[in-house]
XYZ file of C-alpha atoms in Angstrom:
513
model
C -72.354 45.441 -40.828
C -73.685 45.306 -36.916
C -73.943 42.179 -35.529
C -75.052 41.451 -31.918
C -73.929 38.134 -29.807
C -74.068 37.518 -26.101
C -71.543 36.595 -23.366
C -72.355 36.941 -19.453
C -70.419 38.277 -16.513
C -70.500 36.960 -13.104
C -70.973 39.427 -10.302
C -70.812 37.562 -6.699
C -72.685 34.366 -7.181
C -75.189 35.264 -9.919
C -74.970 36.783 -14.262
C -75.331 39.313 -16.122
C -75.657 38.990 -19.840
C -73.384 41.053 -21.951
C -74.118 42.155 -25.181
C -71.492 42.340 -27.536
C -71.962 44.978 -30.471
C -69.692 44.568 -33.105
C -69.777 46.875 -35.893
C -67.420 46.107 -39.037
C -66.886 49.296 -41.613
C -64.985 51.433 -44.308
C -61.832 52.359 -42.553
C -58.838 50.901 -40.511
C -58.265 50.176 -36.686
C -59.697 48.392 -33.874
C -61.521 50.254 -31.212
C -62.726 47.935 -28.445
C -65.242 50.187 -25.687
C -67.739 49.083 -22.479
C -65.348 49.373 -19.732
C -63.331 46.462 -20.616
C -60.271 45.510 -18.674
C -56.782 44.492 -19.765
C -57.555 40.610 -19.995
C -60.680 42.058 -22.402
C -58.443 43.987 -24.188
C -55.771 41.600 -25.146
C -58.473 39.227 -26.862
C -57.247 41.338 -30.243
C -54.040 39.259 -30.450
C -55.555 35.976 -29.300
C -58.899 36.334 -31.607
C -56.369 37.570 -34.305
C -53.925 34.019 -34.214
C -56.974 32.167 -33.404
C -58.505 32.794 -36.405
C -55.578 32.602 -38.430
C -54.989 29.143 -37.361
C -58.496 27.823 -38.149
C -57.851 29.454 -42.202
C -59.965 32.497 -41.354
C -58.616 36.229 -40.603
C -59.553 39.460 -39.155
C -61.062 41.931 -41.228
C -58.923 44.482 -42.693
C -61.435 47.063 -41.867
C -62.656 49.215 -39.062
C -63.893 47.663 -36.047
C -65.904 48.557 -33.697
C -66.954 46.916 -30.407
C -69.040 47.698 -27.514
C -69.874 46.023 -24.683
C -72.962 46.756 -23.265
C -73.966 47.615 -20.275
C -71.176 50.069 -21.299
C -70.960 51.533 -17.321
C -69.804 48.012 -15.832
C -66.761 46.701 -15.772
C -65.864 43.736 -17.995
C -63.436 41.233 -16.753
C -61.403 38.214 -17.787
C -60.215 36.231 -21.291
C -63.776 34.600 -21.428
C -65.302 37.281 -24.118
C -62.898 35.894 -26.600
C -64.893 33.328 -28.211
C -68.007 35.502 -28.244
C -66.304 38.731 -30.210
C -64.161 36.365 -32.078
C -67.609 35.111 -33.480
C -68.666 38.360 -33.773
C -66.606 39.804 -35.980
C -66.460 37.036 -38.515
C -70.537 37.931 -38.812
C -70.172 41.257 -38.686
C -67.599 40.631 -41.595
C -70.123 38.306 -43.642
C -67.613 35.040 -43.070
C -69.906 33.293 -41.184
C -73.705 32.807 -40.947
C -75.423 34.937 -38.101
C -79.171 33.745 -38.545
C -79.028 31.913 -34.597
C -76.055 34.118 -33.074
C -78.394 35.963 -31.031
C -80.182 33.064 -29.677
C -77.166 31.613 -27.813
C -74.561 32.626 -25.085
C -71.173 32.417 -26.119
C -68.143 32.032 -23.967
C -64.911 31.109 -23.711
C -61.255 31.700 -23.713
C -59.298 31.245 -27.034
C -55.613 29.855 -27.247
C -53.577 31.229 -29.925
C -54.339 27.263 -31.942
C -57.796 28.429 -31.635
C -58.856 26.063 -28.686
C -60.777 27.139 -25.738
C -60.388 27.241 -22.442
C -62.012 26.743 -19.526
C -64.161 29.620 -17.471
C -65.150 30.483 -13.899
C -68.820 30.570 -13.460
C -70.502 28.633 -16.215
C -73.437 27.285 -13.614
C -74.827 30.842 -12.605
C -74.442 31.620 -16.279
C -76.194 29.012 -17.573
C -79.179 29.695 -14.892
C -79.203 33.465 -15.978
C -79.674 32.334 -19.169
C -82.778 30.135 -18.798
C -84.406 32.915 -16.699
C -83.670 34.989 -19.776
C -85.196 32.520 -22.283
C -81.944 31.953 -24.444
C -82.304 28.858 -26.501
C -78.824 27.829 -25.484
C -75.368 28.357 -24.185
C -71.984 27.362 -26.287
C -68.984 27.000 -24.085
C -65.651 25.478 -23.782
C -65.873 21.926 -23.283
C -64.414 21.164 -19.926
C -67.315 23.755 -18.427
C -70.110 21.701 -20.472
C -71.323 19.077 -17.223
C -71.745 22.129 -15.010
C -73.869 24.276 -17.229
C -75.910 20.912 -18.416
C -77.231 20.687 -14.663
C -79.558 23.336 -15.675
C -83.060 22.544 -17.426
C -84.544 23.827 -20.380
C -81.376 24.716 -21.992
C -79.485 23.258 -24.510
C -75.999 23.106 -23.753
C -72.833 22.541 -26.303
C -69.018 22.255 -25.268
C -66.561 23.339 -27.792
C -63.245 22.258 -28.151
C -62.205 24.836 -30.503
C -63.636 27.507 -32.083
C -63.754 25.835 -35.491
C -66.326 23.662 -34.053
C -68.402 26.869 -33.152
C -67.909 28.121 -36.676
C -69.181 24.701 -38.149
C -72.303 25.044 -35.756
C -73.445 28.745 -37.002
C -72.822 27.963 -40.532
C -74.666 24.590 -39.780
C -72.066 22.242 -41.452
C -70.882 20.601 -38.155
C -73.447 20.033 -35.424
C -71.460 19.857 -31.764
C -73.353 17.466 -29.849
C -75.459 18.300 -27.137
C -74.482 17.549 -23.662
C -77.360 16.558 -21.719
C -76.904 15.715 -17.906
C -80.022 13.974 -15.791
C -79.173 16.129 -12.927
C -81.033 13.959 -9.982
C -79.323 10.788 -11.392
C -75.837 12.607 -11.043
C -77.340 13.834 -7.611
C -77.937 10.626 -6.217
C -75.040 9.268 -7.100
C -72.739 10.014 -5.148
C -74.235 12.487 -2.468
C -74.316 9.467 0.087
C -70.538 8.711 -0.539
C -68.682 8.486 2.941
C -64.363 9.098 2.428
C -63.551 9.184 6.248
C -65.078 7.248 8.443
C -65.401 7.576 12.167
C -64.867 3.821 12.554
C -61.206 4.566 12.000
C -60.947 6.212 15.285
C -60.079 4.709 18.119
C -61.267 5.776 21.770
C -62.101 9.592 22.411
C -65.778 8.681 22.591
C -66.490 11.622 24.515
C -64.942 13.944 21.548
C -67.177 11.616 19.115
C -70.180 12.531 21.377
C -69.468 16.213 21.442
C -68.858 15.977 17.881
C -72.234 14.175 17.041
C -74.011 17.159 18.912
C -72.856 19.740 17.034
C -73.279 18.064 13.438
C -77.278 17.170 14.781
C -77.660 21.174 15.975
C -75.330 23.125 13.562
C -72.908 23.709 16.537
C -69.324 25.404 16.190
C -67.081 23.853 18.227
C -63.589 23.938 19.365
C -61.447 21.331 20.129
C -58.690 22.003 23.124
C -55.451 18.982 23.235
C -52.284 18.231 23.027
C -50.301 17.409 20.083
C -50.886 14.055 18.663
C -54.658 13.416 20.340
C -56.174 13.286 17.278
C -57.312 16.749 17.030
C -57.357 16.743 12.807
C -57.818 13.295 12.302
C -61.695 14.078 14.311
C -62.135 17.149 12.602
C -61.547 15.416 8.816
C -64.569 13.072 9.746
C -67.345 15.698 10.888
C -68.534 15.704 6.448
C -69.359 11.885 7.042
C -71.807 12.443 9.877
C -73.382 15.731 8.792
C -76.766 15.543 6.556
C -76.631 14.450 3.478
C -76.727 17.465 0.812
C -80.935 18.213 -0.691
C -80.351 19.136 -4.239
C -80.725 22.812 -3.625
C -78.157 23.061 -1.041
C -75.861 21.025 -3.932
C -76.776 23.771 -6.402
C -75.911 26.670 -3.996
C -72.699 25.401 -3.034
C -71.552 24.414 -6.443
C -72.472 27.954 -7.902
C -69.798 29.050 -5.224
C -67.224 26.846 -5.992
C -68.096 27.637 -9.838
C -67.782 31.396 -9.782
C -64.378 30.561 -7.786
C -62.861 28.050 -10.368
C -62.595 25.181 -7.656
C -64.677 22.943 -9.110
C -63.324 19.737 -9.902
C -62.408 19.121 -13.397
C -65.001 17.266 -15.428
C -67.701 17.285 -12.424
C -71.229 18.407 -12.976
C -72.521 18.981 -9.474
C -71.046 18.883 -5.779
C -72.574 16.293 -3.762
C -70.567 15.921 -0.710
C -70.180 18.810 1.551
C -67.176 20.789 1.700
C -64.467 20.544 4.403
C -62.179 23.905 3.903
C -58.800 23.800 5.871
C -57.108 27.019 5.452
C -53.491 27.256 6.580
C -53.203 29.600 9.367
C -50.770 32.035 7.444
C -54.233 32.903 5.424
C -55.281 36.419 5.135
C -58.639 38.139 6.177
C -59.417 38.641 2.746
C -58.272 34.903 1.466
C -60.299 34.030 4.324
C -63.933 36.284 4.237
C -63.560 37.224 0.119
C -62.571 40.228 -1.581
C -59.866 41.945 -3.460
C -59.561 43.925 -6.689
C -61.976 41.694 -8.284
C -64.027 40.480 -5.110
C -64.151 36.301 -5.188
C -65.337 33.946 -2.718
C -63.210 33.724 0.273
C -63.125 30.200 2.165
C -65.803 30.795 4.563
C -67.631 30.859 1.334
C -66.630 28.057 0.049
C -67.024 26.219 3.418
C -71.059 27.310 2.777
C -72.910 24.374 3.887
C -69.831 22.412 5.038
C -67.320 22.415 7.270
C -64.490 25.502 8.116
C -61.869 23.989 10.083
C -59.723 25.906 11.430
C -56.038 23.708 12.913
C -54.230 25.871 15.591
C -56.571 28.271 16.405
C -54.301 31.140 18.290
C -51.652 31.156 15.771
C -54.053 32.781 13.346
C -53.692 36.382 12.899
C -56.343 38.625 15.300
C -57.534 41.064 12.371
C -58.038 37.418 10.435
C -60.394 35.544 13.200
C -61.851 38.923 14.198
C -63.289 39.210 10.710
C -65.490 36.213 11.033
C -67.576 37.390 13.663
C -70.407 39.137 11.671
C -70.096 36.797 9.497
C -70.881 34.079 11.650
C -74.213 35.663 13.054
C -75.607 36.508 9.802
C -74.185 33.863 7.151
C -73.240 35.735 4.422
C -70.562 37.865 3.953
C -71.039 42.110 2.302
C -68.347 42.858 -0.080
C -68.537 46.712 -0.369
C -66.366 48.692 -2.627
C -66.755 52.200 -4.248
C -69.112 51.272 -7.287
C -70.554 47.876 -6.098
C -71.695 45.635 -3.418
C -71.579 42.339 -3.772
C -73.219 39.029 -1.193
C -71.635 35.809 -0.922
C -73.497 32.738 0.959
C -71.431 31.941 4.338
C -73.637 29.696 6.531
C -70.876 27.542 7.369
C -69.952 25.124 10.662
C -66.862 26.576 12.221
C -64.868 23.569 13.618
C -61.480 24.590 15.588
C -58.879 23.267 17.377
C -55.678 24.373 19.205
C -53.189 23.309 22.080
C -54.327 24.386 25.783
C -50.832 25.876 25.919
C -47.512 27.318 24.044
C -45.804 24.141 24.539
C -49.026 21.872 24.203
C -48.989 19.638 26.997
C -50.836 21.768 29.759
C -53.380 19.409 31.380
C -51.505 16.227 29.846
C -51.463 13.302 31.860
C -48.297 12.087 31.185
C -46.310 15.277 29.843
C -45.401 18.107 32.076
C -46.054 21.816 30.751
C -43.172 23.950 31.411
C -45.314 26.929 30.601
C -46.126 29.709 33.267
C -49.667 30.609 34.138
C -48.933 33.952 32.660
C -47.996 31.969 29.044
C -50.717 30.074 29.294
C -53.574 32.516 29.646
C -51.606 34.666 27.189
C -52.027 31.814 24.788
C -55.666 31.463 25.435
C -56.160 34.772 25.070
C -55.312 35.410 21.353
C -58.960 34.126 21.040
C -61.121 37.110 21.931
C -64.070 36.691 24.173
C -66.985 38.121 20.951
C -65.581 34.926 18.943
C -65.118 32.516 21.251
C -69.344 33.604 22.153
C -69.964 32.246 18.913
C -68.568 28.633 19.147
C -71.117 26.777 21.326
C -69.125 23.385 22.516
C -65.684 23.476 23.913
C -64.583 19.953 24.400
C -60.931 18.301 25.548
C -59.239 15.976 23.797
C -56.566 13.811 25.838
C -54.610 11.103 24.255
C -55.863 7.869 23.546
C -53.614 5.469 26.226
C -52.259 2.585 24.126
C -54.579 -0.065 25.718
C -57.279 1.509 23.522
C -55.291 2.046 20.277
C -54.519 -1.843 20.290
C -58.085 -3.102 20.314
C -59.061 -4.992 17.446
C -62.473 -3.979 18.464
C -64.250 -1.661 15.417
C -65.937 1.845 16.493
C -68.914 3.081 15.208
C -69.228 3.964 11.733
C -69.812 7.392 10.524
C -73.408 5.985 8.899
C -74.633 4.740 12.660
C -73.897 8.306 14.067
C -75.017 10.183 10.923
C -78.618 8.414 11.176
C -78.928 9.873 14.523
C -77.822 13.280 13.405
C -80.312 13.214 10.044
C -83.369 11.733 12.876
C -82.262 15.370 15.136
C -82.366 17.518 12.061
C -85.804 16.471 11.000
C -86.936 17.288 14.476
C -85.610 20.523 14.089
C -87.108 20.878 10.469
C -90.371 20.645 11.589
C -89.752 22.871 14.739
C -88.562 25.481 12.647
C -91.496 25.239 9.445
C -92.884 28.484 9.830
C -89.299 30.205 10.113
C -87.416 30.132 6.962
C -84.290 31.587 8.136
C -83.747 29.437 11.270
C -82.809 25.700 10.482
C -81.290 24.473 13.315
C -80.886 25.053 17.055
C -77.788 26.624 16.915
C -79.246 29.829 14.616
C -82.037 30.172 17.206
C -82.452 33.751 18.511
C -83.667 34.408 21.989
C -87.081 34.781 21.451
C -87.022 30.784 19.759
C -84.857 29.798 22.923
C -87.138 31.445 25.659
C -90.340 29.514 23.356
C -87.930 26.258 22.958
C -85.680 25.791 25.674
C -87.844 25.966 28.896
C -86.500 24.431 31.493
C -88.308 22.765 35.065
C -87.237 23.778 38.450
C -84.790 21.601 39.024
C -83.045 22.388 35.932
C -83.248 25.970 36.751
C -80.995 25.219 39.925
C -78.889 23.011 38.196
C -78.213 25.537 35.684
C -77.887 28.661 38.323
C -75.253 26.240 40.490
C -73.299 25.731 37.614
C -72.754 29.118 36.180
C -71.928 30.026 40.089
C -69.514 27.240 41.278
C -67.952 27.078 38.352
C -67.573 30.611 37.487
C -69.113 30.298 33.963
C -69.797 33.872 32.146
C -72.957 35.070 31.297
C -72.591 34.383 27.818
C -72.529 30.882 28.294
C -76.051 30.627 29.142
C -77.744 30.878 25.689
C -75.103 28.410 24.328
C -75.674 25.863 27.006
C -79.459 26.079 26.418
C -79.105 25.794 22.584
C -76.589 22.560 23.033
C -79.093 21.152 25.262
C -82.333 21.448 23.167
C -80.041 19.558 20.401
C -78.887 17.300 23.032
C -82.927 16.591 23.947
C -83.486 16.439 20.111
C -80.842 13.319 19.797
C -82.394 11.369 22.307
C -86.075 12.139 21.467
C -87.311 14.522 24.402
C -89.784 17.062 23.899
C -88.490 18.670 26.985
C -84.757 19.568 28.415
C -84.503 16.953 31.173
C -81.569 17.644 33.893
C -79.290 15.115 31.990
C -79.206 17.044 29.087
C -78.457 20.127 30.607
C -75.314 18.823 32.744
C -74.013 17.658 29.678
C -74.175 20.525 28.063
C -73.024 22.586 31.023
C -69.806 20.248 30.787
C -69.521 21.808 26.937
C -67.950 24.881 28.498
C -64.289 24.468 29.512
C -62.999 27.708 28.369
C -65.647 29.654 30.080
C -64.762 28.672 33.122
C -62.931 31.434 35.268
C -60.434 28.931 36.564
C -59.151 27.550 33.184
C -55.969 28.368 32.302
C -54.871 28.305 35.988
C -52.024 26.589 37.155
């Protein structure tokens, strides 16, 4: 007998449903086709024990499965569940009246539980567009797939349960998630808070203008300034997630298994801290089977990056295009696949080998040589596209021993959400431009004009202070967000020397002793 259920495989960030053919007949063996790979092939034992442990058993027949679309390659444990069910229709133990109106998946242990997947929220969306009355997966998966609307949703704990539910002895219940109420929950909820900080003001400034425009930036201090502790806090300030932002990211973080256990949607933007022994392909996606990388999983959050110059070149160099366009190609022989990477690249490092160059207690024992060495493991095409460099000194002990509280995170991040909607409105008609920092120079020229004075402000600066030619876009773009923080329609000459004073490593006498 042929009997037809459906599973779905995840290829980048979206499904495709599988259809699994499985034809029971006169004869002996087990012939399993459809491009499956090893984790696909092993199901026989597991469905096999499975199924032995619920009081059921494999057929003593010939079967036959294909997985169709037979010319693309199936991957992982979670097409057990799906031909275990299968075959016990194909073999008459089991009704199949509904099989076919569902989307099975799920990974069996050899008890006949199931495990958790990767990827159960694109699934579940694939299978909505693809009018399938519902999706049955393991349990633990159940919250993210229930996100989705118009689908009925059931978690299994075992696949007993599933049998119960075809032969309609045993209902599982339906899990049924109001996804705005889960939204709203928690997508305000502030961990870190910038009142914890004490002094650097000028590093909370810098920091506030690149959460309000978008802005990489790198941070350049000693040991101990508070380098990390800054960087931790930049979440708490940035926008507050919209709901389609929260679905993107968590379809990432879905298809890459990180989402937390139990949760139904991400509501607080990510803050990915890679160490910096992390490889280019850890770090942009890829491998054998391509998955998210963490400038992925950084989409619409935060990529910080401690100790800038002690990652690997090939490593930081492979961020570049990714950085202008904000996504990331994954090309191999047979396939290409997209991931989302419009991320905020925060970065910090020490000014020198030994740290304390510039210190105003320490002395550097570093030569000018070691020093621009140092400075120098960051090429000139990345270090175009990070907008602010700032300096962090330490904080002198008279200002780590006031009592006095700093701002909070919520002050500053009012400010921020005020520039963004600024920017919102600037950029309507443009859908792939949302803040100043992705403007091109066509939107800077139409944007960022400047009077006469600020012309001559701007010329004397990139003179006397020997800044490079590159630095002229990034100084305009800081200083429209700058104008957009304090209200101004128009670049006034105190924006523009503040963001002028946003370029420390572009200056030709940095690193000079």
């Amino acid at each position: 007998m042929l009997v037809k259920a459906y599973a779905s495989a995840v290829h980048g960030i979206d499904a495709m449903t599988v259809t699994v053919e499985t034809d029971v007949s006169q004869g002996i063996n087990f012939f399993m086709v459809g491009l499956p790979d090893n984790a696909v092939k092993e199901s026989q034992q597991r469905i096999e024990s499975a199924l032995r442990a619920t009081g059921y058993k494999m057929p003593g027949r010939k079967i036959v499965i294909n997985m169709a679309p037979a010319d693309v390659r199936k991957e992982g444990s979670s097409y057990d569940l799906p031909i275990a069910i299968a075959i016990l229709a194909a073999s008459e133990q089991i009704k199949n009246d509904n099989i076919g109106d569902y989307i099975i998946l799920g990974e069996l242990s050899l008890d006949g539980s199931i495990n958790p997947i990767k990827g159960a929220l694109p699934i579940a969306i694939q299978a909505v567009k693809e009018k399938y009355k519902g999706i049955i997966l393991p349990a633990e998966n159940a919250r993210e797939a229930a996100v989705v609307n118009n689908l009925e949703v059931y978690g299994a704990h075992n696949i007993k349960e599933v049998i119960d539910f075809f032969n309609g002895e045993n209902s599982i219940e339906q899990t049924i998630i109001d996804t705005r109420k889960e939204f709203f929950e928690h997508f305000d909820t502030i961990d870190l808070d910038f009142a914890d900080v004490k002094g650097q003001e000028n590093v909370k400034r810098a920091l506030e203008i690149a959460a309000a425009g978008g802005h990489n930036i790198i941070m350049i201090g000693p040991p101990g300034a508070g380098k990390t502790m800054l960087a931790k806090r930049i979440p708490s300030i940035l926008p507050p997630f919209t709901l389609r932002e929260s679905l993107e990211t968590t379809k990432i973080h879905s298809v890459a298994g990180t989402l937390p256990h139990g949760s139904a949607l991400m509501t607080t933007r990510p803050f990915r801290s890679p160490h910096h022994t992390i490889s280019d392909v850890a770090l942009v996606g890829g491998g054998t089977y391509p998955q998210p990388g963490e400038i992925s999983l950084a989409h619409n959050g935060v990529l910080f990056l401690d100790e800038l110059p002690e990652f690997k070149r090939q490593v930081l160099e492979v961020m570049r295009q990714p950085l202008e366009d904000r996504e990331i190609t994954i090309s191999r022989a047979k396939f290409t696949v997209n991931y989302p990477a419009g991320f905020m690249l925060v970065a910090s490092m020490n000014p020198c080998p030994c740290g304390y160059y510039n210190h105003p207690d320490k002395e550097c024992v570093c030569t000018a040589s070691q020093v621009q060495k140092y400075l120098n493991k960051i090429s000139g095409p990345l270090l175009d596209r990070i907008d602010i460099h700032v300096e962090v000194v330490p904080v002198p002990f008279k200002e780590l021993s006031l009592q006095a509280k700093s701002e909070t995170s919520a002050e500053i991040r009012k400010r921020v959400i005020q520039a963004r909607e600024i920017q919102q409105k600037r950029f309507a008609d443009t859908p792939n431009i949302h803040s100043n920092a992705q403007m091109t120079s066509s939107k800077i020229r139409a944007y960022c004009k400047l009077d006469e004075t600020c012309v001559t402000m701007l010329k004397n600066a990139m003179e006397k202070l020997g800044l490079s030619a590159r630095a002229y876009d990034r100084i305009l773009k800081v200083a429209r967000t700058i104008a957009d923080l304090a209200g101004c329609e128009n670049i006034q000459s105190n924006h523009l020397a503040e963001a002028i004073n946003y370029r420390s490593l572009d200056r030709d006498n940095w690193g000079n002793k």
